[in-house]
Amino acid sequence: MTSGLWELVLKGVWVTIQLLVCSALLGAAVSFVVGVARTHRLWIVRFLAGVYTEVFRGTSALVMIFWVYFVLPIAFGWQLVPLWAGTLALGLTYGAYGSEIVRGALNAVDPAQKEGGIALSFTPWQRLRLILLPQAVPEMIPPFSNLLVELLKGTALVSIMGMGDLAFSGNLVRLALQESAEIYTIVLLIYFVIAFVLTRGMRGLERKLKAGTGKKVGSTPDQELDRPQTTGVGGAVA
């Protein structure tokens, strides 16, 4: 390829990374807000959060992008640029999947921990911030890592809006060179490299978070139960 075509591909990579970061941040915020709401003590809050989750999990991300980019301006007069339209559609869609990860991790915390917070007269917010999240977040990292990779692959859907992401740029180069195998192989490798970096980074984050809880990365609950527990003075109890 010529330097101009390589520059086009690199611009596509940059657009894909921008979209990935923006939609991941929105998706993470939605995941935690809706996931925590799914465990709320008020049934109406749980119901509304459940409706959101079911709606966005049950609809196509591709159709959601169409809706946000083409229908929203007609219905409400809000015309979003492709980057923000893609961010909104992907963030809300993948945030619905992430909310189930958050809900499951919070519900997996030992009930005795919650009861201990109640016994200490902690408010619901204090129990969430000081007891539940520190134990639940490390368990969320592996499924969130998978979801982040899925989001990366989902960014290719924005090419239908004519947005110059990696998939769109790769197609332009293919049309210019009339060479499919070479171009799409390069695009696949670029997606793989980005995904590999993401998974390695998430694995490092998981290791760091679990180090604070005394757990090992990849350990199972049975292995944690079998591991000797230390006493307050540094001794070990079998």
XYZ file of N, CA and C in Angstrom, residues 42-126:
255
model
N -36.140 -0.908 46.842
C -37.447 -0.512 46.341
C -37.766 -1.253 45.048
N -38.950 -1.868 44.994
C -39.291 -2.680 43.836
C -39.430 -1.856 42.566
N -39.872 -0.595 42.683
C -40.069 0.225 41.495
C -38.730 0.541 40.839
N -37.692 0.743 41.646
C -36.353 1.000 41.099
C -35.838 -0.252 40.394
N -36.024 -1.406 41.035
C -35.598 -2.661 40.405
C -36.369 -2.910 39.111
N -37.657 -2.580 39.118
C -38.493 -2.803 37.934
C -38.033 -1.935 36.767
N -37.822 -0.648 37.021
C -37.400 0.257 35.953
C -36.026 -0.132 35.402
N -35.115 -0.505 36.296
C -33.794 -0.950 35.845
C -33.904 -2.234 35.031
N -34.801 -3.122 35.445
C -35.007 -4.364 34.705
C -35.592 -4.119 33.326
N -36.509 -3.159 33.224
C -37.092 -2.822 31.920
C -36.014 -2.314 30.981
N -35.169 -1.422 31.483
C -34.080 -0.906 30.653
C -33.182 -2.039 30.166
N -32.816 -2.918 31.089
C -31.914 -4.012 30.737
C -32.516 -4.909 29.674
N -33.768 -5.278 29.849
C -34.405 -6.183 28.892
C -34.572 -5.529 27.519
N -34.907 -4.251 27.501
C -35.110 -3.555 26.226
C -33.811 -3.483 25.437
N -32.742 -3.059 26.075
C -31.494 -2.851 25.343
C -30.744 -4.152 25.087
N -30.967 -5.159 25.925
C -30.373 -6.466 25.613
C -31.145 -7.177 24.509
N -32.412 -6.859 24.384
C -33.251 -7.567 23.419
C -33.337 -6.910 22.059
N -32.621 -5.796 21.865
C -32.631 -5.121 20.573
C -31.248 -5.187 19.941
N -31.219 -5.080 18.620
C -29.970 -5.158 17.877
C -29.170 -3.862 18.017
N -27.867 -3.996 18.254
C -27.006 -2.810 18.324
C -26.978 -2.086 16.985
N -27.033 -2.845 15.898
C -27.036 -2.234 14.567
C -28.287 -1.390 14.363
N -29.449 -1.940 14.717
C -30.697 -1.194 14.578
C -30.707 0.001 15.522
N -30.118 -0.135 16.713
C -30.055 0.981 17.649
C -29.225 2.126 17.073
N -28.137 1.801 16.376
C -27.340 2.842 15.726
C -28.163 3.543 14.649
N -28.884 2.747 13.846
C -29.783 3.332 12.848
C -30.772 4.273 13.519
N -31.366 3.832 14.628
C -32.406 4.608 15.307
C -31.851 5.928 15.827
N -30.694 5.852 16.494
C -30.116 7.066 17.074
C -29.691 8.048 15.987
N -29.141 7.541 14.895
C -28.578 8.430 13.874
C -29.632 8.941 12.890
N -30.624 8.107 12.557
C -31.584 8.492 11.533
C -32.967 8.858 12.086
N -33.410 8.167 13.139
C -34.763 8.403 13.659
C -34.775 9.537 14.674
N -33.777 9.600 15.547
C -33.739 10.632 16.585
C -33.852 12.048 16.020
N -33.149 12.391 14.942
C -33.303 13.752 14.386
C -34.720 14.035 13.904
N -35.384 13.026 13.328
C -36.748 13.224 12.834
C -37.733 13.352 13.986
N -37.558 12.511 15.010
C -38.511 12.482 16.124
C -38.332 13.658 17.081
N -37.091 14.043 17.360
C -36.839 15.059 18.382
C -36.052 16.261 17.872
N -35.567 16.195 16.655
C -34.804 17.311 16.110
C -33.376 17.388 16.608
N -32.866 16.283 17.170
C -31.497 16.266 17.672
C -30.623 15.514 16.685
N -29.771 16.206 15.977
C -28.869 15.564 15.038
C -27.498 15.410 15.679
N -27.097 14.174 15.908
C -25.798 13.892 16.516
C -24.776 13.590 15.439
N -23.537 14.023 15.681
C -22.467 13.649 14.765
C -22.243 12.145 14.896
N -21.687 11.493 13.875
C -21.551 10.025 13.916
C -20.839 9.495 15.161
N -19.785 10.192 15.620
C -19.048 9.705 16.791
C -19.948 9.628 18.014
N -20.742 10.673 18.256
C -21.592 10.685 19.449
C -22.807 9.800 19.278
N -23.291 9.664 18.053
C -24.396 8.734 17.808
C -23.947 7.302 18.071
N -22.758 6.947 17.583
C -22.226 5.614 17.828
C -21.939 5.373 19.292
N -21.393 6.391 19.961
C -21.107 6.276 21.395
C -22.385 6.035 22.189
N -23.434 6.798 21.882
C -24.694 6.663 22.605
C -25.317 5.288 22.383
N -25.378 4.860 21.125
C -26.005 3.572 20.818
C -25.233 2.412 21.419
N -23.918 2.395 21.249
C -23.107 1.285 21.763
C -23.008 1.323 23.284
N -22.853 2.518 23.856
C -22.744 2.629 25.312
C -23.993 2.155 26.027
N -25.171 2.546 25.514
C -26.422 2.125 26.138
C -26.675 0.633 25.938
N -26.327 0.114 24.757
C -26.553 -1.307 24.486
C -25.652 -2.192 25.321
N -24.357 -1.930 25.291
C -23.426 -2.782 26.038
C -23.489 -2.497 27.532
N -23.957 -1.303 27.915
C -24.167 -1.027 29.328
C -25.235 -1.916 29.928
N -26.240 -2.298 29.104
C -27.280 -3.207 29.591
C -26.694 -4.572 29.924
N -25.776 -5.048 29.085
C -25.107 -6.316 29.388
C -24.222 -6.180 30.626
N -23.529 -5.057 30.722
C -22.661 -4.842 31.874
C -23.419 -4.742 33.181
N -24.659 -4.241 33.130
C -25.442 -4.116 34.360
C -25.714 -5.468 34.989
N -25.859 -6.508 34.155
C -26.066 -7.850 34.688
C -24.803 -8.373 35.360
N -23.641 -7.984 34.842
C -22.380 -8.354 35.489
C -22.297 -7.726 36.873
N -22.633 -6.437 36.955
C -22.590 -5.735 38.243
C -23.596 -6.338 39.212
N -24.815 -6.571 38.758
C -25.847 -7.151 39.621
C -25.417 -8.512 40.158
N -24.894 -9.363 39.280
C -24.472 -10.690 39.709
C -23.332 -10.644 40.705
N -22.366 -9.739 40.492
C -21.228 -9.642 41.409
C -21.669 -9.119 42.774
N -22.570 -8.159 42.791
C -23.053 -7.635 44.073
C -23.845 -8.689 44.840
N -24.654 -9.445 44.139
C -25.439 -10.488 44.798
C -24.576 -11.648 45.271
N -23.373 -11.783 44.696
C -22.486 -12.880 45.080
C -21.710 -12.601 46.364
N -21.723 -11.359 46.833
C -21.031 -11.031 48.078
C -21.726 -11.743 49.231
N -20.931 -12.277 50.131
C -21.468 -13.012 51.281
C -22.500 -12.170 52.030
N -23.707 -12.695 52.238
C -24.736 -11.928 52.963
C -24.286 -11.484 54.354
N -23.375 -12.240 54.950
C -22.894 -11.857 56.277
C -22.174 -10.507 56.236
N -21.543 -10.197 55.096
C -20.881 -8.905 54.958
C -21.907 -7.772 54.980
N -23.022 -7.982 54.292
C -24.080 -6.970 54.296
C -24.668 -6.804 55.691
N -24.893 -7.937 56.365
C -25.456 -7.886 57.716
C -24.501 -7.190 58.675
N -23.206 -7.383 58.453
C -22.229 -6.703 59.297
C -22.304 -5.192 59.126
N -22.498 -4.744 57.880
C -22.646 -3.316 57.650
C -23.875 -2.749 58.308
N -24.975 -3.526 58.287
C -26.200 -3.091 58.960
C -25.975 -3.015 60.463
N -25.268 -4.008 61.006
C -24.991 -4.020 62.443
C -24.141 -2.824 62.862
N -23.300 -2.341 61.946
C -22.461 -1.177 62.241
C -23.180 0.138 61.951
N -24.469 0.047 61.622
C -25.310 1.224 61.355
C -24.836 2.005 60.132
N -24.250 1.308 59.137
C -23.877 1.951 57.896
C -25.129 2.258 57.077
N -25.097 3.379 56.383
C -26.176 3.686 55.443
C -26.043 2.773 54.220
N -27.115 2.644 53.411
C -27.000 1.829 52.199
C -25.840 2.262 51.309
N -25.611 3.569 51.166
C -24.500 4.053 50.349
C -23.161 3.642 50.950
N -23.025 3.729 52.287
C -21.779 3.324 52.933
C -21.542 1.825 52.782
